[in-house]
Tab-separated table of C-alpha atoms in Angstrom:
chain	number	residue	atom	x	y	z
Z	231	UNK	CA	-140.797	-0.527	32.746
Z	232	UNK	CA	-143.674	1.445	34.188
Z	233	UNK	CA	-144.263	-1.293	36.655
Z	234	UNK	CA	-140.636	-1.401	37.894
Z	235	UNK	CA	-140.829	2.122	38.546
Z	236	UNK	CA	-144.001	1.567	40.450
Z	237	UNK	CA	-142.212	-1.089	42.876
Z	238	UNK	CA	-139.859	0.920	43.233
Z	239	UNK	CA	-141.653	3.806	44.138
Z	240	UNK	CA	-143.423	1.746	47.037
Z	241	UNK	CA	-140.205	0.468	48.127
Z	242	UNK	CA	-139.153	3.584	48.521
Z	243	UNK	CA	-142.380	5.024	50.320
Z	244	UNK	CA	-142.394	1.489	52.592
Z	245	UNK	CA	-138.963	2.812	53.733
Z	246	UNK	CA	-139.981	6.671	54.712
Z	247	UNK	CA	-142.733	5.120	56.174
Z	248	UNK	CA	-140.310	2.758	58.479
Z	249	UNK	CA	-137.900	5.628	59.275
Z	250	UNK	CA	-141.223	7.519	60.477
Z	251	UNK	CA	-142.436	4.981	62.492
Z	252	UNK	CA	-138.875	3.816	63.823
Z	253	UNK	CA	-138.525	8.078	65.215
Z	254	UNK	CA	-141.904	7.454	67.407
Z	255	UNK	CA	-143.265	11.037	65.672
Z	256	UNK	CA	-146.746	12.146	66.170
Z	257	UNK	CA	-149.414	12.281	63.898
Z	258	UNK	CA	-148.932	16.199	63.629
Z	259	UNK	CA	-145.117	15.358	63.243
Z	260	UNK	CA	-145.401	12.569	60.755
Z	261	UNK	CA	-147.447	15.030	58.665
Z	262	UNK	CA	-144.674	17.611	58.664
Z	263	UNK	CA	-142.462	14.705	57.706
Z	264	UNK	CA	-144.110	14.450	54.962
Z	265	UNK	CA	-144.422	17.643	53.915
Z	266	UNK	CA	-140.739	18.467	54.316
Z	267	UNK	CA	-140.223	15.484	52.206
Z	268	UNK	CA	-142.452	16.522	49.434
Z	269	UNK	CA	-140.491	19.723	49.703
Z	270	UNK	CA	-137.348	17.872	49.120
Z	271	UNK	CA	-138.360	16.515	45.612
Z	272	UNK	CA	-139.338	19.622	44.098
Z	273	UNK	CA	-136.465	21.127	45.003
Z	274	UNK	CA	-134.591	17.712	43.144
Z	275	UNK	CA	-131.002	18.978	44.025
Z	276	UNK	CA	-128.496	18.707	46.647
Z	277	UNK	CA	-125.311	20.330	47.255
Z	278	UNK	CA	-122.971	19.209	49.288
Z	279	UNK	CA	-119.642	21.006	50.367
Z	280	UNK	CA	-117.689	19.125	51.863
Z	281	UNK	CA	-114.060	18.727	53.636
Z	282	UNK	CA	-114.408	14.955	53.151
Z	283	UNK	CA	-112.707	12.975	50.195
Z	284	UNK	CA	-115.132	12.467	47.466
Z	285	UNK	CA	-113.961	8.408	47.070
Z	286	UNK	CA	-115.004	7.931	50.776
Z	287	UNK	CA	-118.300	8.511	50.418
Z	288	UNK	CA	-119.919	6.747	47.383
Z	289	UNK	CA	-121.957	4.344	49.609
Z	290	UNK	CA	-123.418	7.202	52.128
Z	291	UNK	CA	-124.678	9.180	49.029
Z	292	UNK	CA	-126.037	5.742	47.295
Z	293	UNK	CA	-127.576	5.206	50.440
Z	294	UNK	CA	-129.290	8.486	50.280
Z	295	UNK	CA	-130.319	8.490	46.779
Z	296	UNK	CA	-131.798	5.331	47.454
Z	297	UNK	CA	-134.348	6.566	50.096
Z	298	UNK	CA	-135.154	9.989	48.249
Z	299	UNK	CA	-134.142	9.070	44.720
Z	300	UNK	CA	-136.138	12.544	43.156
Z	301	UNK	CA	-133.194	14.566	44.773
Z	302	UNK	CA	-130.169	15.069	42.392
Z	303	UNK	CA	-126.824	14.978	45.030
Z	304	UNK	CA	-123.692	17.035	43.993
Z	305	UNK	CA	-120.863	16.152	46.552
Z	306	UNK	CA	-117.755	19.000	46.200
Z	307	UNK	CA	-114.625	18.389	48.030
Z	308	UNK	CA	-112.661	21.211	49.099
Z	309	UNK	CA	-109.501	22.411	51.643
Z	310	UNK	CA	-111.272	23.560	54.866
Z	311	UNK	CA	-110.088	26.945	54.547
Z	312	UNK	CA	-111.311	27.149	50.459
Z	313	UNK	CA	-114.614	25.957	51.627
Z	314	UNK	CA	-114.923	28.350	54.257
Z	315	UNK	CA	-113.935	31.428	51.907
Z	316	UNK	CA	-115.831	30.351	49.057
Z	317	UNK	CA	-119.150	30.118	51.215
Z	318	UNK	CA	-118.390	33.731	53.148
Z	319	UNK	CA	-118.362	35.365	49.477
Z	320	UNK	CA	-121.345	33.461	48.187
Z	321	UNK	CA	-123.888	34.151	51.530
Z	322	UNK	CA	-121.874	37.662	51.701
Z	323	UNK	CA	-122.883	38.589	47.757
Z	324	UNK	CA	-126.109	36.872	48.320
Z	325	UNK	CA	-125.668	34.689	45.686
Z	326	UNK	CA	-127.229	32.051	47.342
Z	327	UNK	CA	-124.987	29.333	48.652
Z	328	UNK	CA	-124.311	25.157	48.559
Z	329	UNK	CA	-126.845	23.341	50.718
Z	330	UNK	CA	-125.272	21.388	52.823
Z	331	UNK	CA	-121.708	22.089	55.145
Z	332	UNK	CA	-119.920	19.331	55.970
Z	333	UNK	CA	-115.847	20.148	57.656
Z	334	UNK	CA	-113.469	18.539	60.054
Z	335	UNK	CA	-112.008	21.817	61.058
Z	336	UNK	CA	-114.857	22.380	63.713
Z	337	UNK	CA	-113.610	25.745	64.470
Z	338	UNK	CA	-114.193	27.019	61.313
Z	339	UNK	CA	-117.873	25.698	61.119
Z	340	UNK	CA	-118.393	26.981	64.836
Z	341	UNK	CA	-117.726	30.644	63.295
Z	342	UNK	CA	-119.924	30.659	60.980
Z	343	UNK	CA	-123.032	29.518	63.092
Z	344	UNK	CA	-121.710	31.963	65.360
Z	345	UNK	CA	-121.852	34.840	62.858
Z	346	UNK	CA	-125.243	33.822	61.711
Z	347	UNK	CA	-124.875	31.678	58.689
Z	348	UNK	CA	-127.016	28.973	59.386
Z	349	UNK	CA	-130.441	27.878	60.153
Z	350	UNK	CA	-131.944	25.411	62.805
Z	351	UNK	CA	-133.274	22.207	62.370
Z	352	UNK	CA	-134.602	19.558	65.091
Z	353	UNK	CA	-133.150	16.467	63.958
Z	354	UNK	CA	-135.627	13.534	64.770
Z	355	UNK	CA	-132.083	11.596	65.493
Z	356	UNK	CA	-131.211	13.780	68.039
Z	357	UNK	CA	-131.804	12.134	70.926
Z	358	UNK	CA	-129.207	9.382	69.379
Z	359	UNK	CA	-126.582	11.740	69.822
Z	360	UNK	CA	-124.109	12.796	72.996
Z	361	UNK	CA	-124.626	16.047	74.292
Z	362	UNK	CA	-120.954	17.757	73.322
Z	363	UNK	CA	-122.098	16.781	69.649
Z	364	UNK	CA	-125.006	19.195	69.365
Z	365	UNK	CA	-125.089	23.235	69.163
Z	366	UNK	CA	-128.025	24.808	69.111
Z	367	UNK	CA	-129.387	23.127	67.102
Z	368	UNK	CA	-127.636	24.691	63.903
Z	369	UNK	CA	-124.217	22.533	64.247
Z	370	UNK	CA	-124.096	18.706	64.530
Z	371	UNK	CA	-121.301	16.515	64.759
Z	372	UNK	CA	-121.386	13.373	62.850
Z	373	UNK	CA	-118.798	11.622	63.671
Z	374	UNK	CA	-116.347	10.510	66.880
Z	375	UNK	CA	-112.836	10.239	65.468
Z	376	UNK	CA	-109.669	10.338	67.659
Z	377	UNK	CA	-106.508	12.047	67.120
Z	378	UNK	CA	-103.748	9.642	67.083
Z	379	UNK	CA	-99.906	9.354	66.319
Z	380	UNK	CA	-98.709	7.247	63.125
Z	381	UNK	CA	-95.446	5.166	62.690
Z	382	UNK	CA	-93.710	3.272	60.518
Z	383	UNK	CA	-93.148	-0.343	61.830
Z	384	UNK	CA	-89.712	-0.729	60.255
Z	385	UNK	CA	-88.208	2.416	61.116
Z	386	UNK	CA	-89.544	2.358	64.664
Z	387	UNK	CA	-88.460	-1.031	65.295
Z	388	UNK	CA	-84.493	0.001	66.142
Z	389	UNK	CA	-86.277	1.641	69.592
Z	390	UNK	CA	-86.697	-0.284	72.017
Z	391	UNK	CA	-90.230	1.177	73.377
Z	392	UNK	CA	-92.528	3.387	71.336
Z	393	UNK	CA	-94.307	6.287	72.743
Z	394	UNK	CA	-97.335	5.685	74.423
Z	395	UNK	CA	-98.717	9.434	75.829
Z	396	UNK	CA	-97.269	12.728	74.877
Z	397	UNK	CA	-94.791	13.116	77.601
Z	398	UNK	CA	-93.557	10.001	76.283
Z	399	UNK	CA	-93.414	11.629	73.097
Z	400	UNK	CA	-91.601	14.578	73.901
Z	401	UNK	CA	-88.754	12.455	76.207
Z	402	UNK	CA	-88.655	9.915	72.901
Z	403	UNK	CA	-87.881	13.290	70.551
Z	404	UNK	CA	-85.210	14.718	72.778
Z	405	UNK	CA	-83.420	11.372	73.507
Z	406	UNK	CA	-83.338	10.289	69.949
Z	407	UNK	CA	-83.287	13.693	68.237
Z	408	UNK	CA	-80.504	12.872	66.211
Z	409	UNK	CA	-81.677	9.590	64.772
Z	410	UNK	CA	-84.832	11.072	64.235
Z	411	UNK	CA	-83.981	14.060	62.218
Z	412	UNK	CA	-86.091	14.825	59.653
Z	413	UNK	CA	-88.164	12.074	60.389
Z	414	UNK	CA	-91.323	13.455	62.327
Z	415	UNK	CA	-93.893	15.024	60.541
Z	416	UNK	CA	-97.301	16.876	61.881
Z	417	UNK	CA	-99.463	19.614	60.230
Z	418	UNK	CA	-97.804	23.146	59.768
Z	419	UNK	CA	-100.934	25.222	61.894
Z	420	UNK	CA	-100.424	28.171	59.563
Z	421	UNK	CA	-101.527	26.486	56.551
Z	422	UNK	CA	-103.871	23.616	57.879
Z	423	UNK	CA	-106.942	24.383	59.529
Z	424	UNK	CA	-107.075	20.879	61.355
Z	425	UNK	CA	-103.983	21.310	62.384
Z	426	UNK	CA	-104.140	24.619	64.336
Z	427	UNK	CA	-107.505	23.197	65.789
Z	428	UNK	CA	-105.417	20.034	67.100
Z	429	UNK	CA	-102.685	21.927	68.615
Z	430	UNK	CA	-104.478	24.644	70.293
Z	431	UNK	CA	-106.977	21.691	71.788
Z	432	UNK	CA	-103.323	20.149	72.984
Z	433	UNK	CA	-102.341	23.062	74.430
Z	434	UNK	CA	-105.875	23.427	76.349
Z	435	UNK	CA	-105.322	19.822	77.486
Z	436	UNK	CA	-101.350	19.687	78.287
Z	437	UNK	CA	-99.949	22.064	79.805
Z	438	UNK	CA	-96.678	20.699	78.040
Z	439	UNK	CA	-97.879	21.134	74.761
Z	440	UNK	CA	-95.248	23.674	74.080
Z	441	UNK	CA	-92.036	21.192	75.752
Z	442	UNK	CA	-93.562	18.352	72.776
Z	443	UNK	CA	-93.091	21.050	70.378
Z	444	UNK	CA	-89.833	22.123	71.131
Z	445	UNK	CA	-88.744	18.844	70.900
Z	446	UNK	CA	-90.184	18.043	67.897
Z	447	UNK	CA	-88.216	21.365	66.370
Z	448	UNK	CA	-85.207	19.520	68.118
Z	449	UNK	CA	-85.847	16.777	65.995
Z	450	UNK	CA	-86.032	18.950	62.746
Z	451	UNK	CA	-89.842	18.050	62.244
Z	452	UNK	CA	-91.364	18.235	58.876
Z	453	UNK	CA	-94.592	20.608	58.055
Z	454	UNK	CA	-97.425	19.657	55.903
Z	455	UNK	CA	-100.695	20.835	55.358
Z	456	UNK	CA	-102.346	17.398	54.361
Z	457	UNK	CA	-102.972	14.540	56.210
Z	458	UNK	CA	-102.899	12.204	52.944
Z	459	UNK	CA	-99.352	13.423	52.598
Z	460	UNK	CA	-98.212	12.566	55.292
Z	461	UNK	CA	-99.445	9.184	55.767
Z	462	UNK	CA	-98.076	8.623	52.430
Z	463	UNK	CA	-94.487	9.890	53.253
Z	464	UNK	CA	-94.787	7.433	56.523
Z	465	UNK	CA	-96.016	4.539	54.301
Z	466	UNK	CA	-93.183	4.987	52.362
Z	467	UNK	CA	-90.434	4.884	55.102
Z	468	UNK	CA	-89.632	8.930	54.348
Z	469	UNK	CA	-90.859	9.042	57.754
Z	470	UNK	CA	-90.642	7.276	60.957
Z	471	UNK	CA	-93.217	9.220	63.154
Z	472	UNK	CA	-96.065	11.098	62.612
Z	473	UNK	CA	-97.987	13.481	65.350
Z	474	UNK	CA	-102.414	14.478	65.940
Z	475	UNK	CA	-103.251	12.507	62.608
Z	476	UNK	CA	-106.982	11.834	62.219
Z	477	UNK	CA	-107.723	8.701	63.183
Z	478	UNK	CA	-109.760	7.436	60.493
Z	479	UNK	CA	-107.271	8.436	57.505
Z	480	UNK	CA	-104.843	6.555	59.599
Z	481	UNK	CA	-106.378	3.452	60.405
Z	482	UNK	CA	-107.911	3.599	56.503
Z	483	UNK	CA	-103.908	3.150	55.752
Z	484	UNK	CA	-103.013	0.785	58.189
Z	485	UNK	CA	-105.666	-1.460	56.244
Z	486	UNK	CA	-103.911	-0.892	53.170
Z	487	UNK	CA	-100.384	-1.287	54.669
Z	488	UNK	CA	-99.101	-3.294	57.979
Z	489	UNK	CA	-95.891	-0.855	57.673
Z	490	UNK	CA	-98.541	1.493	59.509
Z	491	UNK	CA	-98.866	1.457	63.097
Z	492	UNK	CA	-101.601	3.336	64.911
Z	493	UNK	CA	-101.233	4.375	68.681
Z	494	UNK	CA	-104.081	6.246	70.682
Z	495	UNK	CA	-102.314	8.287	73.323
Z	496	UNK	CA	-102.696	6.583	77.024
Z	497	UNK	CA	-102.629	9.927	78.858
Z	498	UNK	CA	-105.293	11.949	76.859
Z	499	UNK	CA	-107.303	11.188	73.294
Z	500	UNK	CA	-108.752	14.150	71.232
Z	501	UNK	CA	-111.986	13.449	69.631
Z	502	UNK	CA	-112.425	15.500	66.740
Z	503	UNK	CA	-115.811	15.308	65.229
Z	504	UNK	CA	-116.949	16.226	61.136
Z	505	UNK	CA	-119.794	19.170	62.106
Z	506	UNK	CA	-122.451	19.639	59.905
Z	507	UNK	CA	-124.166	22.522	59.081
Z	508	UNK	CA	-127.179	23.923	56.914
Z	509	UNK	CA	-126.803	27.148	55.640
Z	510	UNK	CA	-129.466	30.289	56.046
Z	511	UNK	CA	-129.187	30.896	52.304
Z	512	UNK	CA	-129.456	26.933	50.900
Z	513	UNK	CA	-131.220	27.242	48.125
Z	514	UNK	CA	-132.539	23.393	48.745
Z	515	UNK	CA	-132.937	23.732	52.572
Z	516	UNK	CA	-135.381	20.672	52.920
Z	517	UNK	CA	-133.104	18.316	50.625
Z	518	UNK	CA	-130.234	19.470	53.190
Z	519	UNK	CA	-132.159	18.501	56.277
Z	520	UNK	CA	-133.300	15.238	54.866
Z	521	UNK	CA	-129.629	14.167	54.178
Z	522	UNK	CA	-128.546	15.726	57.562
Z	523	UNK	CA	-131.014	12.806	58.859
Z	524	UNK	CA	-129.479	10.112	56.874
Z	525	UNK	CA	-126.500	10.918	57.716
Z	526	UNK	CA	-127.025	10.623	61.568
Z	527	UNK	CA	-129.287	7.567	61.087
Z	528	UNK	CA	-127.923	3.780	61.833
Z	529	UNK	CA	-127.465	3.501	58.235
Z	530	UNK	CA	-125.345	6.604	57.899
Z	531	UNK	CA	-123.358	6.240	60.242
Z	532	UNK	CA	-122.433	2.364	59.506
Z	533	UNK	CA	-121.149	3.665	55.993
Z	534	UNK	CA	-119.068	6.117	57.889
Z	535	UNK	CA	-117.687	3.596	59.967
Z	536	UNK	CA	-117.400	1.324	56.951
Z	537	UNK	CA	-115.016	4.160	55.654
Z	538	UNK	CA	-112.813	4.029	59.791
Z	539	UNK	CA	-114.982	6.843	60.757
Z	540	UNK	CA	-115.798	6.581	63.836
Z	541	UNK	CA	-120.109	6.729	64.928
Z	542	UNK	CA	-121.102	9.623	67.081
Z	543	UNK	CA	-124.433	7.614	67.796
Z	544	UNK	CA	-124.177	6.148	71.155
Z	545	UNK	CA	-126.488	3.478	70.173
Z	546	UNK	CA	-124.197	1.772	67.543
Z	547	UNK	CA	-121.711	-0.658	68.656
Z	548	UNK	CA	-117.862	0.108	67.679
Z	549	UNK	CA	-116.530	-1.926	64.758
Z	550	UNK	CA	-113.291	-3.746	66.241
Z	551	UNK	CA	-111.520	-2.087	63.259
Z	552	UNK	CA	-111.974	1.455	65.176
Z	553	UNK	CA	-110.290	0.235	67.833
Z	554	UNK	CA	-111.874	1.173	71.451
Z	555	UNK	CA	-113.136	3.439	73.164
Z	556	UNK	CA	-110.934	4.827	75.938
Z	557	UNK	CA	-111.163	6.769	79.322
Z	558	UNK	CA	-108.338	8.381	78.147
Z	559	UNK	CA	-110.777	10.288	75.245
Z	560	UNK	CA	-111.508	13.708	75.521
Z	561	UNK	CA	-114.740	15.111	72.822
Z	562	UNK	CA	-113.405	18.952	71.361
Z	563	UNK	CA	-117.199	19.826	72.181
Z	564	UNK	CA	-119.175	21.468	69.417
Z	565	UNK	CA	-119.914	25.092	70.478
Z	566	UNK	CA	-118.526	28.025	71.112
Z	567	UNK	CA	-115.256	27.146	72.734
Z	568	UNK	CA	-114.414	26.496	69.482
Z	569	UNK	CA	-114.342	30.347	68.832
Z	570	UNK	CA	-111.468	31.397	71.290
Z	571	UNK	CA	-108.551	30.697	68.888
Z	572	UNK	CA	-110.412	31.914	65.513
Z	573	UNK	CA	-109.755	35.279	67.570
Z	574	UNK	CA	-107.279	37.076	65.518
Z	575	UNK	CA	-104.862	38.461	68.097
Z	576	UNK	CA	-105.212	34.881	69.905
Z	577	UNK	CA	-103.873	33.247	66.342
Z	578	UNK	CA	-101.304	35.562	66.009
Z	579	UNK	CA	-100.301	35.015	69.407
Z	580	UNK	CA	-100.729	31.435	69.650
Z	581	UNK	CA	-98.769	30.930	66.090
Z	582	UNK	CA	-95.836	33.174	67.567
Z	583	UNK	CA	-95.650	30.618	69.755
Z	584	UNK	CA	-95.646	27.774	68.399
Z	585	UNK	CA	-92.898	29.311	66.181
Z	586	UNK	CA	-90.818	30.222	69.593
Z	587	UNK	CA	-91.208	26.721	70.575
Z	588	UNK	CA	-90.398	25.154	67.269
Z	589	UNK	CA	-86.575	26.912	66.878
Z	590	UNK	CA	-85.918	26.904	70.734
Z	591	UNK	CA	-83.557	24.232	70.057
């Protein structure tokens, strides 16, 4: 038993070693590898907050626990908007807070590096990553996932084209509002953090944005705050049409069901990205900044993309199962654009609105 331990102790030191060698570090850098490292498994916990579902990630945390297997991972999944209040009261009560920050609604993450809730770190992988994806060095994103519509084969097979951009969209909705009545689904921006992020990024990119929605309220769209919900309601034929899914829930359910059809919009793509953060008040900062690297290494980001989400590394080829990358795709860039509609008079605003548009029928 002792001996197996031994092996694979220096399997696992062989493999630090490689990852040290493979970032080209100094001596002086290699030695605050290690350090940081030895840091890591004292501390011997993790905690992970996260946005992303807990059964999508099994292999990325094995992965990690393989490579640092002193450090004791706890992976929470929670709303974006429960994660994000939950934090604010722990940092604000300075109770100390979860380690590791890890959200899809990028706005959200953006505010709290703004207001000074997380730390810096210089990321040996880095220089693997496209420029949009970094802010100050305090909020990375991980991944490169468009923003897509969903169908349902069946239903959508009585028209005779489908709609390829979002003008297309729009003209589809008010030709066929009737027959498409309760039958078009997207994210209710008041209750889904994602969801306000997508539409305000729409409305930055089209200046139409406001002619889809009215059409969609034509069409007596359906609200949701979850994504899984609505895929399901469009697996199940409740609905013919959905509008700004994430990409990789969507093409995870196409797998599981041809009645799912996937179309990346010709005219413009969002990219949405899952931003990382560390927070100021981790209580296991150097366990947090060891998975941050795992998670933005080759072998990270192949179990994300084992899971339909997309790399952010522009070194890794693109699975054919993620489809391909367009001109048409436009990066929401981490940083502090991001901020501009977490402005509360802007919400307010921007959600009056989108509730004008939605009963201008």
């Amino acid at each position: 038993m002792r001996m197996a331990r031994l092996w694979v102790g220096m399997a696992v030191l062989l493999a630090v070693i490689a990852a040290i060698t493979a970032w080209g570090l100094s001596s002086s850098q290699s030695r605050s590898r290690a350090r940081m490292i030895g840091q890591a498994n004292s501390e011997g916990a993790l905690t992970i907050w996260s946005v992303t579902d807990a059964k999508r990630v099994p292999a990325l945390l094995d992965g990690f626990r393989k490579l640092y297997p002193e450090i004791s991972v706890n992976y929470v999944d929670l709303p974006a908007q429960e994660l994000y209040r939950r934090f604010v009261a722990d940092a604000d009560a300075g109770r100390g807070t979860a380690d590791f920050l890890w959200s899809s609604a990028m706005d959200l993450q953006i505010k709290l590096v703004n207001d000074g809730y997380s730390q810096p770190y210089v990321s040996p992988e880095i220089a693997n990553l496209p420029e949009w994806a970094v802010w100050k060095n305090e909020a990375w994103g991980t991944s490169a996932e468009p923003i897509v519509f969903v169908y349902n084969r069946s239903l959508m097979s009585a028209y005779p084209k489908l709609p390829g951009t979002h003008p297309d969209l729009a003209r589809f909705l008010l030709k066929n509002s009737e027959s498409m009545h309760g039958k078009i689904a997207t994210y209710d921006p008041a209750a889904s953090a994602v969801g306000y992020l997508y539409l305000a990024q729409d409305n930055q990119s089209n200046r139409n944005t406001w002619t889809l929605v009215s059409s969609m309220g034509r069409a007596g769209v359906r609200l949701y705050p979850r994504t899984e919900t609505i895929l399901e309601e469009v697996a199940a034929g409740r609905l013919a049409l959905a509008y700004n899914m994430i990409g990789s829930y969507a093409l995870e359910a196409q797998a599981r069901n041809p009645q799912i059809g996937v179309i990346e919009p010709r005219d413009y793509t969002l990219v949405m990205s899952r931003i990382a953060m560390i927070p100021k008040a981790a209580r296991h900062p150097s366990a947090a900044k060891l998975f941050l690297d795992y998670l933005l290494s080759r072998d990270g980001q192949q179990h994300l993309a084992a899971q339909y989400m997309t790399p952010v590394r522009t070194d890794l080829p693109l699975p054919s199962s993620l489809g391909v990358r367009s001109g048409s795709s436009r990066a929401i860039r981490v940083g502090p654009n991001l901020l501009v509609h977490q402005d509360q008079l802007t919400r307010v605003k921007f959600l009056r609105d989108w509730s004008r548009a939605i009963v201008a029928n």
